[in-house]
Amino acid sequence: MKKLIVIGGGFAGLVLCNRLLDKNSEDFLLLEKSDKLGKKILVTGNGRCNLTNEDISVCHYHGEHPEFAAYALEKYGQKALEAFFFEKGLMLSYEEGRAYPLSKVANSVLDCLRARLDNGGGKDLIKLNSSVVGITRENGYYTVFLEDGGKYSAENVVVASGGKSGQGLGTDGSAYELLRSLGHSVTELSPSLVQLKTSAFGKFLKGVKHKAAVSLFDSERYICSFEGDFLFVDNGVSGNAVFNVSSRIAETKKPYLKIDFIPQCTKEEIVAALKNKVKTFGFLSATTLLTGYVHSSLSQWIISVSGLKNKTLGELTGSDISLAVARVKGYVAPIEGTFGFSCSQVTHGGVRTDEVNEKTFESKLKKGLFIVGEALDIDGDCGGYNLQWAFSSAMAAAENFV
């Protein structure tokens, strides 16, 4: 009989177990359904592991009640995460507010988190290939049932098994059914931080990456905007600007993106400069009109869809220039859906936060049951916010056992 069973060997589960070991507490068992710990950690931040951000304010988090995250983020925020890893010999570096391990390699983080669990008798604390299929509570104790027929009992259970995203990395959404069986309710789930499907761009621009300001609309209703990387992919668009608007797609009926590929300049400024370019370089092809402002392939594409590719710069009228600028400053791309949970980085939705204590992360419905990280109805923007949330919630829950 253990004091605690932790379900899920991802970032949140590993942080929690390390916190217990920091306090010389080994009365726990970590159950991980896959054959390795922390698989999803290795693919975060394009394999560099974006751990946190200099700005972790609640405005970067989403859910029915995003303010639920405020207490844990304040108490166990960016500086606490830095200190946690520094105490284990891992330093962080920052790029545009985003924190990464100094090596820029996600394995550095995973190695740090699993070292004490893998060594020094730690294997007694871990059970891999342990898929949980049921949880019951009787006489003040929890029994956790495994797919292979095994079972373990403990006074407390922490569910740190993530959401439904990144399927194939150990997160398939099965934890939601376990929590429903214990009386919890789950909000509608949708993929977030995910590529969006659109046929607006064809294949010519595949692989082109550009900075852009992306605004999401539902019919004429404005939803949100983000600025950042924008990447053209097969049958859709990607990049952190797209990822950040993707969490709001589920609430739309007729979504479309309005994309500004030159957000740092006004239409008027660009038109004025291009009129000078046309006067000076009138002998050049019209496909060069936006060269120097955007990627050359994007320049050619904008001119082509504007019906101007067979002209020279000198043949362009003021209306032609205004049309091209209007498109590069506000191209409209209807959205046909997302690439789904298998491609998404995080799940939007989860266990309703009004059923969980915001300071201890203990269930209000079942004593001794704790829920942390992505399993809850809290998800963050792209930029280290989701690992920070996993850390903050795991640290808060760990304090109940040290």
mmCIF file of C-alpha atoms in Angstrom:
data_model
loop_
_atom_site.group_PDB
_atom_site.id
_atom_site.type_symbol
_atom_site.label_atom_id
_atom_site.label_comp_id
_atom_site.label_asym_id
_atom_site.label_seq_id
_atom_site.Cartn_x
_atom_site.Cartn_y
_atom_site.Cartn_z
ATOM 1 C CA MET A 1 0.000 0.000 0.000
ATOM 2 C CA LYS A 2 1.449 3.331 -1.106
ATOM 3 C CA LYS A 3 0.599 6.795 0.132
ATOM 4 C CA LEU A 4 0.292 7.993 -3.459
ATOM 5 C CA ILE A 5 -0.113 6.679 -6.997
ATOM 6 C CA VAL A 6 0.765 9.073 -9.826
ATOM 7 C CA ILE A 7 -0.863 8.240 -13.153
ATOM 8 C CA GLY A 8 1.161 9.585 -16.079
ATOM 9 C CA GLY A 9 4.907 9.893 -16.606
ATOM 10 C CA GLY A 10 4.830 13.062 -18.673
ATOM 11 C CA PHE A 11 6.144 16.480 -17.657
ATOM 12 C CA ALA A 12 3.619 17.085 -14.850
ATOM 13 C CA GLY A 13 3.986 13.604 -13.387
ATOM 14 C CA LEU A 14 7.781 13.751 -13.498
ATOM 15 C CA VAL A 15 7.902 17.201 -11.899
ATOM 16 C CA LEU A 16 5.614 16.025 -9.100
ATOM 17 C CA CYS A 17 7.679 12.899 -8.424
ATOM 18 C CA ASN A 18 10.906 14.898 -8.424
ATOM 19 C CA ARG A 19 9.398 17.324 -5.943
ATOM 20 C CA LEU A 20 8.577 14.402 -3.654
ATOM 21 C CA LEU A 21 12.143 13.108 -3.954
ATOM 22 C CA ASP A 22 13.453 16.609 -3.210
ATOM 23 C CA LYS A 23 11.642 16.281 0.130
ATOM 24 C CA ASN A 24 12.911 12.719 0.705
ATOM 25 C CA SER A 25 9.499 11.227 0.132
ATOM 26 C CA GLU A 26 9.539 7.892 -1.717
ATOM 27 C CA ASP A 27 6.141 6.574 -0.682
ATOM 28 C CA PHE A 28 4.689 6.757 -4.191
ATOM 29 C CA LEU A 29 4.329 4.761 -7.381
ATOM 30 C CA LEU A 30 4.429 6.281 -10.867
ATOM 31 C CA LEU A 31 2.409 4.449 -13.525
ATOM 32 C CA GLU A 32 3.191 5.166 -17.185
ATOM 33 C CA LYS A 33 1.258 3.484 -19.990
ATOM 34 C CA SER A 34 4.052 3.570 -22.597
ATOM 35 C CA ASP A 35 7.473 1.939 -22.552
ATOM 36 C CA LYS A 36 9.335 5.173 -21.781
ATOM 37 C CA LEU A 37 8.870 8.207 -19.577
ATOM 38 C CA GLY A 38 8.316 11.677 -21.004
ATOM 39 C CA LYS A 39 7.916 10.867 -24.702
ATOM 40 C CA LYS A 40 5.946 14.045 -25.378
ATOM 41 C CA ILE A 41 8.647 16.196 -23.772
ATOM 42 C CA LEU A 42 11.026 15.259 -26.584
ATOM 43 C CA VAL A 43 8.847 16.838 -29.287
ATOM 44 C CA THR A 44 7.930 20.070 -27.507
ATOM 45 C CA GLY A 45 9.339 23.300 -28.888
ATOM 46 C CA ASN A 46 10.419 21.520 -32.090
ATOM 47 C CA GLY A 47 12.613 19.247 -30.012
ATOM 48 C CA ARG A 48 14.134 22.124 -28.028
ATOM 49 C CA CYS A 49 11.625 22.038 -25.127
ATOM 50 C CA ASN A 50 10.195 25.511 -24.554
ATOM 51 C CA LEU A 51 9.741 25.311 -20.774
ATOM 52 C CA THR A 52 8.260 28.652 -19.815
ATOM 53 C CA ASN A 53 7.954 32.312 -20.742
ATOM 54 C CA GLU A 54 8.934 35.621 -19.167
ATOM 55 C CA ASP A 55 5.251 36.612 -19.261
ATOM 56 C CA ILE A 56 3.010 33.910 -17.782
ATOM 57 C CA SER A 57 0.001 36.095 -17.030
ATOM 58 C CA VAL A 58 -3.425 34.442 -17.034
ATOM 59 C CA CYS A 59 -4.372 36.191 -20.291
ATOM 60 C CA HIS A 60 -2.288 33.525 -22.054
ATOM 61 C CA TYR A 61 -4.514 30.721 -20.736
ATOM 62 C CA HIS A 62 -7.903 29.451 -21.888
ATOM 63 C CA GLY A 63 -10.847 27.452 -20.576
ATOM 64 C CA GLU A 64 -14.272 28.095 -19.088
ATOM 65 C CA HIS A 65 -12.569 29.699 -16.068
ATOM 66 C CA PRO A 66 -8.960 30.584 -16.961
ATOM 67 C CA GLU A 67 -8.620 32.557 -13.716
ATOM 68 C CA PHE A 68 -8.478 29.150 -11.979
ATOM 69 C CA ALA A 69 -4.811 29.011 -13.021
ATOM 70 C CA ALA A 70 -3.852 32.299 -11.348
ATOM 71 C CA TYR A 71 -2.954 31.023 -7.872
ATOM 72 C CA ALA A 72 -0.668 28.204 -8.999
ATOM 73 C CA LEU A 73 0.986 30.356 -11.673
ATOM 74 C CA GLU A 74 1.673 33.049 -9.084
ATOM 75 C CA LYS A 75 3.031 30.703 -6.416
ATOM 76 C CA TYR A 76 4.940 28.354 -8.727
ATOM 77 C CA GLY A 77 5.690 30.589 -11.690
ATOM 78 C CA GLN A 78 8.556 31.168 -14.070
ATOM 79 C CA LYS A 79 11.145 31.891 -11.359
ATOM 80 C CA ALA A 80 10.099 28.802 -9.414
ATOM 81 C CA LEU A 81 10.538 26.676 -12.540
ATOM 82 C CA GLU A 82 13.967 28.199 -13.155
ATOM 83 C CA ALA A 83 15.006 27.473 -9.566
ATOM 84 C CA PHE A 84 13.648 23.913 -9.713
ATOM 85 C CA PHE A 85 15.847 23.033 -12.671
ATOM 86 C CA PHE A 86 18.847 25.073 -11.484
ATOM 87 C CA GLU A 87 18.873 23.011 -8.276
ATOM 88 C CA LYS A 88 19.239 19.968 -10.515
ATOM 89 C CA GLY A 89 22.068 21.504 -12.525
ATOM 90 C CA LEU A 90 20.057 22.574 -15.562
ATOM 91 C CA MET A 91 20.295 26.184 -16.730
ATOM 92 C CA LEU A 92 17.853 27.942 -19.049
ATOM 93 C CA SER A 93 18.354 30.529 -21.775
ATOM 94 C CA TYR A 94 15.798 32.917 -23.258
ATOM 95 C CA GLU A 95 14.906 33.808 -26.829
ATOM 96 C CA GLU A 96 12.248 36.488 -27.322
ATOM 97 C CA GLY A 97 10.867 35.712 -23.875
ATOM 98 C CA ARG A 98 10.807 31.936 -24.355
ATOM 99 C CA ALA A 99 12.882 29.712 -22.087
ATOM 100 C CA TYR A 100 14.787 26.651 -23.287
ATOM 101 C CA PRO A 101 17.449 24.426 -21.736
ATOM 102 C CA LEU A 102 20.864 25.907 -22.425
ATOM 103 C CA SER A 103 21.607 22.996 -24.763
ATOM 104 C CA LYS A 104 18.440 23.709 -26.816
ATOM 105 C CA VAL A 105 17.833 19.955 -26.691
ATOM 106 C CA ALA A 106 14.700 18.505 -25.065
ATOM 107 C CA ASN A 107 16.581 15.402 -23.929
ATOM 108 C CA SER A 108 18.422 17.593 -21.424
ATOM 109 C CA VAL A 109 15.135 18.248 -19.636
ATOM 110 C CA LEU A 110 13.953 14.648 -19.768
ATOM 111 C CA ASP A 111 17.295 13.283 -18.547
ATOM 112 C CA CYS A 112 17.163 15.710 -15.632
ATOM 113 C CA LEU A 113 13.629 14.698 -14.648
ATOM 114 C CA ARG A 114 14.036 10.939 -14.858
ATOM 115 C CA ALA A 115 17.582 10.492 -13.498
ATOM 116 C CA ARG A 116 16.603 9.832 -9.884
ATOM 117 C CA LEU A 117 13.623 7.721 -10.915
ATOM 118 C CA ASP A 118 15.742 5.518 -13.185
ATOM 119 C CA ASN A 119 18.663 5.095 -10.784
ATOM 120 C CA GLY A 120 19.501 4.497 -7.157
ATOM 121 C CA GLY A 121 16.634 2.122 -6.499
ATOM 122 C CA GLY A 122 14.247 4.409 -8.307
ATOM 123 C CA LYS A 123 12.973 1.604 -10.522
ATOM 124 C CA ASP A 124 10.851 0.483 -7.572
ATOM 125 C CA LEU A 125 9.013 3.778 -7.949
ATOM 126 C CA ILE A 126 8.116 3.330 -11.636
ATOM 127 C CA LYS A 127 5.945 0.895 -13.540
ATOM 128 C CA LEU A 128 6.141 1.286 -17.321
ATOM 129 C CA ASN A 129 3.739 -0.314 -19.819
ATOM 130 C CA SER A 130 1.045 0.175 -17.190
ATOM 131 C CA SER A 131 -2.155 1.324 -18.856
ATOM 132 C CA VAL A 132 -4.777 2.271 -16.276
ATOM 133 C CA VAL A 133 -8.297 1.106 -17.134
ATOM 134 C CA GLY A 134 -10.130 1.740 -13.879
ATOM 135 C CA ILE A 135 -10.035 3.534 -10.526
ATOM 136 C CA THR A 136 -12.255 2.794 -7.539
ATOM 137 C CA ARG A 137 -12.385 4.129 -3.995
ATOM 138 C CA GLU A 138 -13.519 2.051 -1.043
ATOM 139 C CA ASN A 139 -12.922 2.370 2.703
ATOM 140 C CA GLY A 140 -10.736 5.439 2.204
ATOM 141 C CA TYR A 141 -8.367 3.811 -0.298
ATOM 142 C CA TYR A 142 -8.044 3.914 -4.067
ATOM 143 C CA THR A 143 -7.474 0.853 -6.202
ATOM 144 C CA VAL A 144 -6.009 1.417 -9.656
ATOM 145 C CA PHE A 145 -6.644 -1.355 -12.193
ATOM 146 C CA LEU A 146 -4.304 -2.021 -15.117
ATOM 147 C CA GLU A 147 -5.026 -3.358 -18.578
ATOM 148 C CA ASP A 148 -2.806 -6.392 -17.940
ATOM 149 C CA GLY A 149 -4.888 -7.399 -14.918
ATOM 150 C CA GLY A 150 -2.609 -5.921 -12.286
ATOM 151 C CA LYS A 151 -3.780 -3.540 -9.599
ATOM 152 C CA TYR A 152 -2.291 -1.209 -7.008
ATOM 153 C CA SER A 153 -3.743 0.529 -3.975
ATOM 154 C CA ALA A 154 -2.966 3.859 -2.344
ATOM 155 C CA GLU A 155 -4.439 6.492 -0.062
ATOM 156 C CA ASN A 156 -4.232 9.125 -2.808
ATOM 157 C CA VAL A 157 -4.150 9.304 -6.600
ATOM 158 C CA VAL A 158 -2.801 12.081 -8.825
ATOM 159 C CA VAL A 159 -4.027 12.040 -12.419
ATOM 160 C CA ALA A 160 -1.254 13.617 -14.510
ATOM 161 C CA SER A 161 -1.937 11.735 -17.715
ATOM 162 C CA GLY A 162 -2.374 14.687 -20.058
ATOM 163 C CA GLY A 163 -5.111 15.246 -22.605
ATOM 164 C CA LYS A 164 -6.012 13.777 -25.970
ATOM 165 C CA SER A 165 -3.320 15.443 -28.079
ATOM 166 C CA GLY A 166 -0.115 13.953 -29.419
ATOM 167 C CA GLN A 167 -1.642 10.519 -29.771
ATOM 168 C CA GLY A 168 1.055 7.902 -30.104
ATOM 169 C CA LEU A 169 3.094 9.582 -27.378
ATOM 170 C CA GLY A 170 1.063 8.104 -24.533
ATOM 171 C CA THR A 171 -1.760 10.646 -24.402
ATOM 172 C CA ASP A 172 -4.989 9.319 -25.853
ATOM 173 C CA GLY A 173 -7.639 10.963 -23.676
ATOM 174 C CA SER A 174 -8.456 7.801 -21.718
ATOM 175 C CA ALA A 175 -7.974 9.674 -18.439
ATOM 176 C CA TYR A 176 -11.141 11.641 -19.069
ATOM 177 C CA GLU A 177 -13.218 8.458 -18.890
ATOM 178 C CA LEU A 178 -11.476 7.445 -15.673
ATOM 179 C CA LEU A 179 -12.324 10.803 -14.143
ATOM 180 C CA ARG A 180 -15.904 10.656 -15.390
ATOM 181 C CA SER A 181 -16.235 7.296 -13.642
ATOM 182 C CA LEU A 182 -15.301 9.062 -10.403
ATOM 183 C CA GLY A 183 -18.033 11.653 -10.863
ATOM 184 C CA HIS A 184 -16.209 14.438 -12.676
ATOM 185 C CA SER A 185 -17.567 16.201 -15.739
ATOM 186 C CA VAL A 186 -15.497 17.102 -18.787
ATOM 187 C CA THR A 187 -15.991 20.070 -21.105
ATOM 188 C CA GLU A 188 -16.087 19.687 -24.870
ATOM 189 C CA LEU A 189 -12.649 18.697 -26.137
ATOM 190 C CA SER A 190 -10.937 20.063 -29.233
ATOM 191 C CA PRO A 191 -7.368 20.106 -30.586
ATOM 192 C CA SER A 192 -5.339 23.239 -29.890
ATOM 193 C CA LEU A 193 -1.928 24.494 -31.019
ATOM 194 C CA VAL A 194 -2.606 22.679 -34.254
ATOM 195 C CA GLN A 195 -2.304 23.277 -38.005
ATOM 196 C CA LEU A 196 -5.422 24.506 -39.784
ATOM 197 C CA LYS A 197 -6.837 23.126 -43.020
ATOM 198 C CA THR A 198 -7.403 25.497 -45.927
ATOM 199 C CA SER A 199 -7.328 25.148 -49.699
ATOM 200 C CA ALA A 200 -6.780 28.890 -50.146
ATOM 201 C CA PHE A 201 -3.089 28.663 -51.054
ATOM 202 C CA GLY A 202 -2.617 25.515 -53.153
ATOM 203 C CA LYS A 203 0.827 23.879 -53.278
ATOM 204 C CA PHE A 204 3.003 26.651 -54.749
ATOM 205 C CA LEU A 205 3.796 28.139 -51.343
ATOM 206 C CA LYS A 206 4.439 24.858 -49.494
ATOM 207 C CA GLY A 207 7.430 25.244 -47.182
ATOM 208 C CA VAL A 208 7.486 29.056 -47.279
ATOM 209 C CA LYS A 209 7.810 30.578 -43.808
ATOM 210 C CA HIS A 210 6.986 34.196 -43.049
ATOM 211 C CA LYS A 211 6.176 36.507 -40.163
ATOM 212 C CA ALA A 212 2.512 37.477 -40.137
ATOM 213 C CA ALA A 213 -0.318 38.825 -38.023
ATOM 214 C CA VAL A 214 -3.188 36.332 -38.116
ATOM 215 C CA SER A 215 -6.755 37.249 -37.154
ATOM 216 C CA LEU A 216 -9.539 34.700 -36.711
ATOM 217 C CA PHE A 217 -13.117 35.579 -37.665
ATOM 218 C CA ASP A 218 -16.395 33.669 -37.508
ATOM 219 C CA SER A 219 -18.445 35.086 -40.379
ATOM 220 C CA GLU A 220 -18.060 38.812 -39.601
ATOM 221 C CA ARG A 221 -17.379 38.339 -35.873
ATOM 222 C CA TYR A 222 -13.795 39.001 -34.802
ATOM 223 C CA ILE A 223 -12.405 36.341 -32.442
ATOM 224 C CA CYS A 224 -8.696 36.951 -31.797
ATOM 225 C CA SER A 225 -5.331 37.871 -33.331
ATOM 226 C CA PHE A 226 -1.731 36.729 -32.924
ATOM 227 C CA GLU A 227 1.512 37.724 -34.581
ATOM 228 C CA GLY A 228 4.373 35.314 -35.229
ATOM 229 C CA ASP A 229 5.649 32.641 -37.591
ATOM 230 C CA PHE A 230 3.340 31.582 -40.430
ATOM 231 C CA LEU A 231 4.153 28.460 -42.445
ATOM 232 C CA PHE A 232 2.496 27.133 -45.604
ATOM 233 C CA VAL A 233 2.053 23.336 -45.531
ATOM 234 C CA ASP A 234 0.215 20.715 -47.590
ATOM 235 C CA ASN A 235 -3.504 21.505 -47.471
ATOM 236 C CA GLY A 236 -3.134 24.087 -44.755
ATOM 237 C CA VAL A 237 -1.148 26.520 -42.656
ATOM 238 C CA SER A 238 1.029 26.195 -39.565
ATOM 239 C CA GLY A 239 3.388 28.241 -37.375
ATOM 240 C CA ASN A 240 2.914 29.708 -33.912
ATOM 241 C CA ALA A 241 0.646 32.520 -35.138
ATOM 242 C CA VAL A 242 -1.721 29.856 -36.501
ATOM 243 C CA PHE A 243 -1.336 27.619 -33.439
ATOM 244 C CA ASN A 244 -2.403 30.400 -31.123
ATOM 245 C CA VAL A 245 -5.679 31.086 -32.937
ATOM 246 C CA SER A 246 -6.437 27.374 -33.321
ATOM 247 C CA SER A 247 -7.735 27.002 -29.762
ATOM 248 C CA ARG A 248 -10.703 29.207 -30.691
ATOM 249 C CA ILE A 249 -11.727 27.312 -33.849
ATOM 250 C CA ALA A 250 -14.099 25.052 -31.902
ATOM 251 C CA GLU A 251 -16.373 27.997 -31.069
ATOM 252 C CA THR A 252 -16.809 29.031 -34.717
ATOM 253 C CA LYS A 253 -19.222 27.949 -37.466
ATOM 254 C CA LYS A 254 -17.760 29.687 -40.535
ATOM 255 C CA PRO A 255 -14.157 30.443 -39.593
ATOM 256 C CA TYR A 256 -11.685 32.282 -41.746
ATOM 257 C CA LEU A 257 -8.289 33.863 -41.256
ATOM 258 C CA LYS A 258 -7.324 37.358 -42.292
ATOM 259 C CA ILE A 259 -3.559 37.391 -42.742
ATOM 260 C CA ASP A 260 -1.331 40.449 -42.717
ATOM 261 C CA PHE A 261 2.084 39.537 -44.127
ATOM 262 C CA ILE A 262 3.548 43.010 -43.493
ATOM 263 C CA PRO A 263 2.131 43.959 -40.065
ATOM 264 C CA GLN A 264 4.873 46.473 -39.332
ATOM 265 C CA CYS A 265 3.705 48.859 -42.092
ATOM 266 C CA THR A 266 0.393 50.496 -42.984
ATOM 267 C CA LYS A 267 -1.231 50.063 -46.382
ATOM 268 C CA GLU A 268 -0.622 53.737 -47.123
ATOM 269 C CA GLU A 269 3.102 53.477 -46.381
ATOM 270 C CA ILE A 270 3.495 50.437 -48.618
ATOM 271 C CA VAL A 271 1.489 51.917 -51.498
ATOM 272 C CA ALA A 272 3.585 55.107 -51.397
ATOM 273 C CA ALA A 273 6.850 53.156 -51.486
ATOM 274 C CA LEU A 274 5.649 50.848 -54.271
ATOM 275 C CA LYS A 275 4.631 53.766 -56.457
ATOM 276 C CA ASN A 276 8.244 54.934 -56.270
ATOM 277 C CA LYS A 277 9.448 51.433 -57.115
ATOM 278 C CA VAL A 278 7.172 51.288 -60.159
ATOM 279 C CA LYS A 279 8.554 54.598 -61.437
ATOM 280 C CA THR A 280 12.164 53.512 -60.980
ATOM 281 C CA PHE A 281 11.954 49.893 -62.123
ATOM 282 C CA GLY A 282 9.097 49.962 -64.624
ATOM 283 C CA PHE A 283 10.871 47.488 -66.926
ATOM 284 C CA LEU A 284 10.749 44.655 -64.340
ATOM 285 C CA SER A 285 8.042 41.990 -64.152
ATOM 286 C CA ALA A 286 5.072 42.808 -61.951
ATOM 287 C CA THR A 287 5.858 39.620 -59.985
ATOM 288 C CA THR A 288 8.709 41.574 -58.370
ATOM 289 C CA LEU A 289 6.369 44.241 -56.972
ATOM 290 C CA LEU A 290 6.451 42.919 -53.407
ATOM 291 C CA THR A 291 9.993 41.533 -53.509
ATOM 292 C CA GLY A 292 11.843 43.030 -50.567
ATOM 293 C CA TYR A 293 8.648 43.142 -48.546
ATOM 294 C CA VAL A 294 7.785 39.438 -48.455
ATOM 295 C CA HIS A 295 9.323 36.123 -49.526
ATOM 296 C CA SER A 296 9.835 36.111 -53.311
ATOM 297 C CA SER A 297 7.506 33.118 -53.760
ATOM 298 C CA LEU A 298 4.785 34.870 -51.787
ATOM 299 C CA SER A 299 5.309 38.012 -53.875
ATOM 300 C CA GLN A 300 4.838 36.018 -57.088
ATOM 301 C CA TRP A 301 1.765 34.284 -55.715
ATOM 302 C CA ILE A 302 0.061 37.500 -54.565
ATOM 303 C CA ILE A 303 0.629 39.103 -57.973
ATOM 304 C CA SER A 304 -0.631 35.980 -59.732
ATOM 305 C CA VAL A 305 -3.892 35.722 -57.749
ATOM 306 C CA SER A 306 -4.374 39.449 -58.316
ATOM 307 C CA GLY A 307 -4.315 38.820 -62.087
ATOM 308 C CA LEU A 308 -1.249 41.000 -62.654
ATOM 309 C CA LYS A 309 1.551 38.529 -63.449
ATOM 310 C CA ASN A 310 1.636 39.285 -67.194
ATOM 311 C CA LYS A 311 2.298 42.984 -66.669
ATOM 312 C CA THR A 312 5.483 44.917 -66.084
ATOM 313 C CA LEU A 313 5.818 47.227 -63.094
ATOM 314 C CA GLY A 314 5.450 50.170 -65.436
ATOM 315 C CA GLU A 315 2.078 48.879 -66.639
ATOM 316 C CA LEU A 316 0.590 48.683 -63.149
ATOM 317 C CA THR A 317 -2.067 51.247 -62.310
ATOM 318 C CA GLY A 318 -2.686 52.773 -58.919
ATOM 319 C CA SER A 319 -5.639 50.416 -58.537
ATOM 320 C CA ASP A 320 -3.418 47.423 -59.360
ATOM 321 C CA ILE A 321 -0.953 48.408 -56.654
ATOM 322 C CA SER A 322 -3.741 48.971 -54.123
ATOM 323 C CA LEU A 323 -5.217 45.551 -54.939
ATOM 324 C CA ALA A 324 -1.903 43.757 -54.383
ATOM 325 C CA VAL A 325 -1.296 45.630 -51.135
ATOM 326 C CA ALA A 326 -4.818 44.891 -49.898
ATOM 327 C CA ARG A 327 -4.163 41.190 -50.422
ATOM 328 C CA VAL A 328 -0.763 41.099 -48.793
ATOM 329 C CA LYS A 329 -2.130 43.112 -45.849
ATOM 330 C CA GLY A 330 -5.357 41.153 -45.391
ATOM 331 C CA TYR A 331 -5.571 37.928 -47.352
ATOM 332 C CA VAL A 332 -8.710 35.984 -46.458
ATOM 333 C CA ALA A 333 -8.387 32.195 -46.090
ATOM 334 C CA PRO A 334 -11.515 30.143 -45.254
ATOM 335 C CA ILE A 335 -10.739 27.419 -42.697
ATOM 336 C CA GLU A 336 -12.014 23.906 -43.312
ATOM 337 C CA GLY A 337 -11.017 22.387 -39.970
ATOM 338 C CA THR A 338 -7.924 21.395 -38.013
ATOM 339 C CA PHE A 339 -5.379 18.635 -38.555
ATOM 340 C CA GLY A 340 -6.860 16.866 -35.505
ATOM 341 C CA PHE A 341 -5.717 15.625 -32.115
ATOM 342 C CA SER A 342 -2.917 13.497 -33.562
ATOM 343 C CA CYS A 343 -1.177 16.643 -34.832
ATOM 344 C CA SER A 344 -2.081 18.990 -31.982
ATOM 345 C CA GLN A 345 0.254 19.938 -29.160
ATOM 346 C CA VAL A 346 -2.389 20.389 -26.482
ATOM 347 C CA THR A 347 -6.059 19.698 -25.758
ATOM 348 C CA HIS A 348 -8.536 22.535 -25.348
ATOM 349 C CA GLY A 349 -11.019 21.546 -22.640
ATOM 350 C CA GLY A 350 -10.865 19.009 -19.837
ATOM 351 C CA VAL A 351 -12.149 18.377 -16.327
ATOM 352 C CA ARG A 352 -14.221 21.337 -15.183
ATOM 353 C CA THR A 353 -12.113 23.466 -12.888
ATOM 354 C CA ASP A 354 -15.001 24.357 -10.578
ATOM 355 C CA GLU A 355 -14.799 20.715 -9.440
ATOM 356 C CA VAL A 356 -11.164 21.091 -8.292
ATOM 357 C CA ASN A 357 -9.498 23.126 -5.523
ATOM 358 C CA GLU A 358 -7.383 25.824 -7.199
ATOM 359 C CA LYS A 359 -4.743 25.790 -4.428
ATOM 360 C CA THR A 360 -4.320 22.079 -3.721
ATOM 361 C CA PHE A 361 -5.654 20.564 -6.980
ATOM 362 C CA GLU A 362 -7.638 18.071 -4.944
ATOM 363 C CA SER A 363 -10.988 17.029 -6.313
ATOM 364 C CA LYS A 364 -13.956 18.614 -4.583
ATOM 365 C CA LEU A 365 -15.874 15.422 -5.305
ATOM 366 C CA LYS A 366 -13.437 12.719 -4.170
ATOM 367 C CA LYS A 367 -11.104 13.138 -1.209
ATOM 368 C CA GLY A 368 -7.566 12.087 -2.038
ATOM 369 C CA LEU A 369 -7.991 12.486 -5.802
ATOM 370 C CA PHE A 370 -5.820 15.151 -7.437
ATOM 371 C CA ILE A 371 -5.869 16.331 -11.061
ATOM 372 C CA VAL A 372 -3.065 18.348 -12.668
ATOM 373 C CA GLY A 373 -1.860 19.664 -16.004
ATOM 374 C CA GLU A 374 -3.581 19.154 -19.322
ATOM 375 C CA ALA A 375 -6.283 16.872 -17.891
ATOM 376 C CA LEU A 376 -7.900 20.036 -16.523
ATOM 377 C CA ASP A 377 -9.842 22.573 -18.576
ATOM 378 C CA ILE A 378 -6.851 24.899 -18.869
ATOM 379 C CA ASP A 379 -4.645 25.264 -21.939
ATOM 380 C CA GLY A 380 -2.112 27.906 -22.860
ATOM 381 C CA ASP A 381 -0.813 29.767 -25.869
ATOM 382 C CA CYS A 382 2.220 28.618 -27.814
ATOM 383 C CA GLY A 383 5.404 29.784 -26.085
ATOM 384 C CA GLY A 384 6.094 27.630 -23.022
ATOM 385 C CA TYR A 385 2.749 28.259 -21.353
ATOM 386 C CA ASN A 386 1.554 24.659 -21.267
ATOM 387 C CA LEU A 387 4.693 23.218 -19.698
ATOM 388 C CA GLN A 388 4.614 26.072 -17.196
ATOM 389 C CA TRP A 389 1.019 25.141 -16.336
ATOM 390 C CA ALA A 390 1.981 21.481 -15.976
ATOM 391 C CA PHE A 391 4.816 22.519 -13.654
ATOM 392 C CA SER A 392 2.755 24.942 -11.550
ATOM 393 C CA SER A 393 -0.150 22.555 -11.028
ATOM 394 C CA ALA A 394 2.161 19.606 -10.280
ATOM 395 C CA MET A 395 4.146 21.586 -7.718
ATOM 396 C CA ALA A 396 0.959 22.736 -6.005
ATOM 397 C CA ALA A 397 -0.344 19.163 -5.822
ATOM 398 C CA ALA A 398 3.001 17.837 -4.563
ATOM 399 C CA GLU A 399 2.833 20.093 -1.515
ATOM 400 C CA ASN A 400 0.021 17.912 -0.196
ATOM 401 C CA PHE A 401 2.458 15.025 0.239
ATOM 402 C CA VAL A 402 5.688 16.615 1.545
#
